[in-house]
PDB file of C-alpha atoms in Angstrom:
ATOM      1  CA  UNK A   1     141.549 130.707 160.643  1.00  0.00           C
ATOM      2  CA  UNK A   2     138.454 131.649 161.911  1.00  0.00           C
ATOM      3  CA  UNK A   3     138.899 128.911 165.550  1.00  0.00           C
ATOM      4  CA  UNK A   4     138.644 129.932 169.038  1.00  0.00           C
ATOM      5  CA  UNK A   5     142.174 129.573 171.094  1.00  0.00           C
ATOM      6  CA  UNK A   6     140.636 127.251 173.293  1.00  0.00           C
ATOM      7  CA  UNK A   7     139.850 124.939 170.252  1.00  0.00           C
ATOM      8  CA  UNK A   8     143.661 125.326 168.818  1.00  0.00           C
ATOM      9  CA  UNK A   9     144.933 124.529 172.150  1.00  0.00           C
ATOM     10  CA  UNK A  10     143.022 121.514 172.157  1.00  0.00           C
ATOM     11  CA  UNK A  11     143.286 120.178 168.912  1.00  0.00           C
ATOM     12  CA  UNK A  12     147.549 121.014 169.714  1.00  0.00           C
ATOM     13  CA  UNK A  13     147.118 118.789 172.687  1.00  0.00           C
ATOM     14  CA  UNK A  14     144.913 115.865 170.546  1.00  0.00           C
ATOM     15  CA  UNK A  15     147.217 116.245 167.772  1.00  0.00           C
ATOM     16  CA  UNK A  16     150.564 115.802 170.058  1.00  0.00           C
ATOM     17  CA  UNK A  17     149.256 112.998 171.880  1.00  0.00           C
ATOM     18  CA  UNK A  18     148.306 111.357 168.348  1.00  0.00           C
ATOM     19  CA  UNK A  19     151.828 111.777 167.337  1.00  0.00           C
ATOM     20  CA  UNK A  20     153.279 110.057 170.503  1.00  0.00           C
ATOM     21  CA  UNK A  21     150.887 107.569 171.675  1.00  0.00           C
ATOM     22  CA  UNK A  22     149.553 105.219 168.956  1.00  0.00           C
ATOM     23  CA  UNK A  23     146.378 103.903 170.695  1.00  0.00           C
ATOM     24  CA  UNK A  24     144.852 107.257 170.102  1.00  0.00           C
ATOM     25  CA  UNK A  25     144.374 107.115 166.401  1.00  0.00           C
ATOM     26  CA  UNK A  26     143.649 103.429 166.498  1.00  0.00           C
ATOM     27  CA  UNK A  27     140.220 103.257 164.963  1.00  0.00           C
ATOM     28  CA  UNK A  28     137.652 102.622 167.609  1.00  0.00           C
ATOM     29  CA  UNK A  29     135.727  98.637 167.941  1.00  0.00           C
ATOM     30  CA  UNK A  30     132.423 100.440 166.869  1.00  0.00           C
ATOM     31  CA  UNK A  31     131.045  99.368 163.451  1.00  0.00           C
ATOM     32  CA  UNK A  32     129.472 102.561 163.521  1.00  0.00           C
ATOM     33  CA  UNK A  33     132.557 104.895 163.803  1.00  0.00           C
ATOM     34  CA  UNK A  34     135.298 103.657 161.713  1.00  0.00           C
ATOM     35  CA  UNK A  35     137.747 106.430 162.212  1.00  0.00           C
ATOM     36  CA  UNK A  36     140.334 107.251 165.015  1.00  0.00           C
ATOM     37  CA  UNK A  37     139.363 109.030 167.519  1.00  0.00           C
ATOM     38  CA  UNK A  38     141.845 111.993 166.835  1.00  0.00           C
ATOM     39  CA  UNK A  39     140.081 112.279 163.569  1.00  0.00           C
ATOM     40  CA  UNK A  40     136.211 112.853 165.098  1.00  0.00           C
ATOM     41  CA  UNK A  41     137.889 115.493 167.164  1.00  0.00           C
ATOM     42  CA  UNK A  42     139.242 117.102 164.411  1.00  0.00           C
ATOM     43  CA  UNK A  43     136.115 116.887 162.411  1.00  0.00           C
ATOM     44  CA  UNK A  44     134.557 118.139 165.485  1.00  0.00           C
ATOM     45  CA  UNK A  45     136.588 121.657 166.075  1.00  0.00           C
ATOM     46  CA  UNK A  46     137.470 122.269 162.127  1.00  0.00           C
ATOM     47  CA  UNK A  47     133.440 121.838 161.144  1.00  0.00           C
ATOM     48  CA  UNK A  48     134.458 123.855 158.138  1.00  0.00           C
ATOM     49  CA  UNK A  49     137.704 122.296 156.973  1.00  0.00           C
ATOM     50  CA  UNK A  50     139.668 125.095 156.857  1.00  0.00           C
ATOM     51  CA  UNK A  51     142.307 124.395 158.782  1.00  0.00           C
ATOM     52  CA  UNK A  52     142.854 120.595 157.102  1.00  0.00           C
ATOM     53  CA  UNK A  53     142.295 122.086 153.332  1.00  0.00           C
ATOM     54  CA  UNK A  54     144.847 125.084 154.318  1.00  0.00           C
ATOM     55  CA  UNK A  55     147.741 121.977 154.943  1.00  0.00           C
ATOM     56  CA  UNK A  56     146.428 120.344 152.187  1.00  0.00           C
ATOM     57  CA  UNK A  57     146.411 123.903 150.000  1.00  0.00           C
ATOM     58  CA  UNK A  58     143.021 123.842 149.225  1.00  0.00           C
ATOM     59  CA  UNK A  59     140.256 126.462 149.909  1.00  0.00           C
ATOM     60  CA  UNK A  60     138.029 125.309 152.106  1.00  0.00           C
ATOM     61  CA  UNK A  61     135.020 124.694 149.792  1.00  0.00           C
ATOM     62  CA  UNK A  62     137.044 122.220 147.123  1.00  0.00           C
ATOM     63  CA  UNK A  63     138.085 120.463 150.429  1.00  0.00           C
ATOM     64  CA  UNK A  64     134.687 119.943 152.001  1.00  0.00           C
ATOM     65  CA  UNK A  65     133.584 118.765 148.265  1.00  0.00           C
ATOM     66  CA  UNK A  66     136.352 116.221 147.734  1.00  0.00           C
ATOM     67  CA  UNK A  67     136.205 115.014 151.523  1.00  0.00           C
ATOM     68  CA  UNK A  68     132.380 113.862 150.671  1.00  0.00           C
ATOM     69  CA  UNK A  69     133.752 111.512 147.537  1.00  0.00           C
ATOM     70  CA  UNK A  70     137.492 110.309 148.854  1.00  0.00           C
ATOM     71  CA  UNK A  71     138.831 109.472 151.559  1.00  0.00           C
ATOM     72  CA  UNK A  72     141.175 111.946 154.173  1.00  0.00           C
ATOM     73  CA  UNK A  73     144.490 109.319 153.587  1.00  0.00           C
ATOM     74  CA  UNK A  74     143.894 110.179 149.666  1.00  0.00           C
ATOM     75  CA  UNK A  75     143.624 113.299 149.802  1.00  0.00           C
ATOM     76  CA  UNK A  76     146.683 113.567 151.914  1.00  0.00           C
ATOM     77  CA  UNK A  77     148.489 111.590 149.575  1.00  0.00           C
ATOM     78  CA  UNK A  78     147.688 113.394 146.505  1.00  0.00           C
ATOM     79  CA  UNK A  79     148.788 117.015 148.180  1.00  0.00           C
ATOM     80  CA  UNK A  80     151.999 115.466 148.409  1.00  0.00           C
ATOM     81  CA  UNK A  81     152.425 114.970 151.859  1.00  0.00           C
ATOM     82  CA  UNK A  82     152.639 111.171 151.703  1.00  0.00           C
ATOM     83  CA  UNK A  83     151.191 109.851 154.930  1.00  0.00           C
ATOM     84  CA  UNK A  84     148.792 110.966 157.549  1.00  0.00           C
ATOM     85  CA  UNK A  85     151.810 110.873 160.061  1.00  0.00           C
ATOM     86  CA  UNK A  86     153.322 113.761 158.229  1.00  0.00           C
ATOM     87  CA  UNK A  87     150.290 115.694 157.929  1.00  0.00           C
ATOM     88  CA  UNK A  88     149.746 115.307 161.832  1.00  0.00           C
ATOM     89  CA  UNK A  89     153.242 116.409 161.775  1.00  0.00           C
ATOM     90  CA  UNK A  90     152.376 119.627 159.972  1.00  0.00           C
ATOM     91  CA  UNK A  91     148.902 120.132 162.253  1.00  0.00           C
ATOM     92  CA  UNK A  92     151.034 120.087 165.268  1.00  0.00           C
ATOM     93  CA  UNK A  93     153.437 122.602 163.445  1.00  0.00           C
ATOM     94  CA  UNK A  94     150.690 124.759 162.062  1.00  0.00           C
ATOM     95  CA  UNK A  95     148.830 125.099 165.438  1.00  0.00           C
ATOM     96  CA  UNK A  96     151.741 126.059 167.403  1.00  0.00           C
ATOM     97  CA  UNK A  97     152.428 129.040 165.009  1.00  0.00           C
ATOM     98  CA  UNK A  98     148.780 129.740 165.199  1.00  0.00           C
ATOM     99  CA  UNK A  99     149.244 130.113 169.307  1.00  0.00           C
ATOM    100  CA  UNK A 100     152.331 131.839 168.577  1.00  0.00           C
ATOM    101  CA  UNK A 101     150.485 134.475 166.503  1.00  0.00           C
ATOM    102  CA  UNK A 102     147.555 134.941 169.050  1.00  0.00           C
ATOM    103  CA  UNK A 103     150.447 136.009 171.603  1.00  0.00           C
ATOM    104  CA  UNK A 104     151.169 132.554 173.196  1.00  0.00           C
ATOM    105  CA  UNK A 105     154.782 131.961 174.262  1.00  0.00           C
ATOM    106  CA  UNK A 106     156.704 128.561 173.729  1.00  0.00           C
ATOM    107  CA  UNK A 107     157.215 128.415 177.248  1.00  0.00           C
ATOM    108  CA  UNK A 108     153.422 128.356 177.857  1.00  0.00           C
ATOM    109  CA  UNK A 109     152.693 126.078 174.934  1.00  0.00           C
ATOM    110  CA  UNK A 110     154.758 123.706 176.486  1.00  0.00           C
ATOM    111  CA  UNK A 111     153.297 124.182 179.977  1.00  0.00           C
ATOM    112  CA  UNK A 112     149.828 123.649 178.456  1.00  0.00           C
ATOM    113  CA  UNK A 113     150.109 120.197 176.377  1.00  0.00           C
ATOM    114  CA  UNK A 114     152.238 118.757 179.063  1.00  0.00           C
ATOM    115  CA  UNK A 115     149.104 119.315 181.843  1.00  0.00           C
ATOM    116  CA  UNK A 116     146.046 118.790 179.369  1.00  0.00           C
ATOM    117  CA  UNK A 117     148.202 115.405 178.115  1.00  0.00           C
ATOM    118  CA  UNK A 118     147.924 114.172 180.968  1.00  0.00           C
ATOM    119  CA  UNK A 119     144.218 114.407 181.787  1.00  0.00           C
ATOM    120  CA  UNK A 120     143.805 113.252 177.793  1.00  0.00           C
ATOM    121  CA  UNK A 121     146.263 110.393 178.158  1.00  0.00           C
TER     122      UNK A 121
END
């Protein structure tokens, strides 16, 4: 995965906070935006998809191809995965072992989404 740490620290925090506060992947009142606002930051910091088509076991390329013609929630649903709950699930797990690998403790995983929650909250 090819992301900065300070981008998989965030997306852990947005991805957390999706998981335990419901109002955050509400979709927004715009007509223009029709998605949550946990999914635009996703978009956002994983331009490329390769961090959504490696949970979904994709390469990166098929995934940016099928994401133009169907929708995320099929896609999840056809990987296997069931419902976009559990692939939040798996984000949250999959960044964490990402941190862990770039030399991050739990400890200090812990520390970190508890003060950016906060200030996201």
């Amino acid at each position: 995965m090819k992301l900065s740490t300070k981008n998989v620290a965030t997306l852990l925090v947005a991805a957390s906070l999706a998981a335990a506060v419901p109002g955050i992947s509400q979709l927004t009142v715009s007509k223009k935006r029709r998605e949550s606002r946990f999914d635009r930051l996703l978009q956002r910091h994983d331009r490329k998809g390769e961090l959504r088509a490696e949970l979904l076991s994709m390469n990166a390329q098929d995934f940016r191809q099928a994401i133009r013609t169907t929708s995320l929630d099929t896609l999840i649903s056809q990987s296997g995965m069931g419902t976009k709950r559990a692939f939040r699930m798996a984000l949250v797990g999959r960044l964490r072992d990402e941190l862990l690998s770039r030399g991050w403790t739990r400890a200090r995983i812990e520390r970190y989404v508890l003060i950016r929650a906060v200030r996201m909250a």
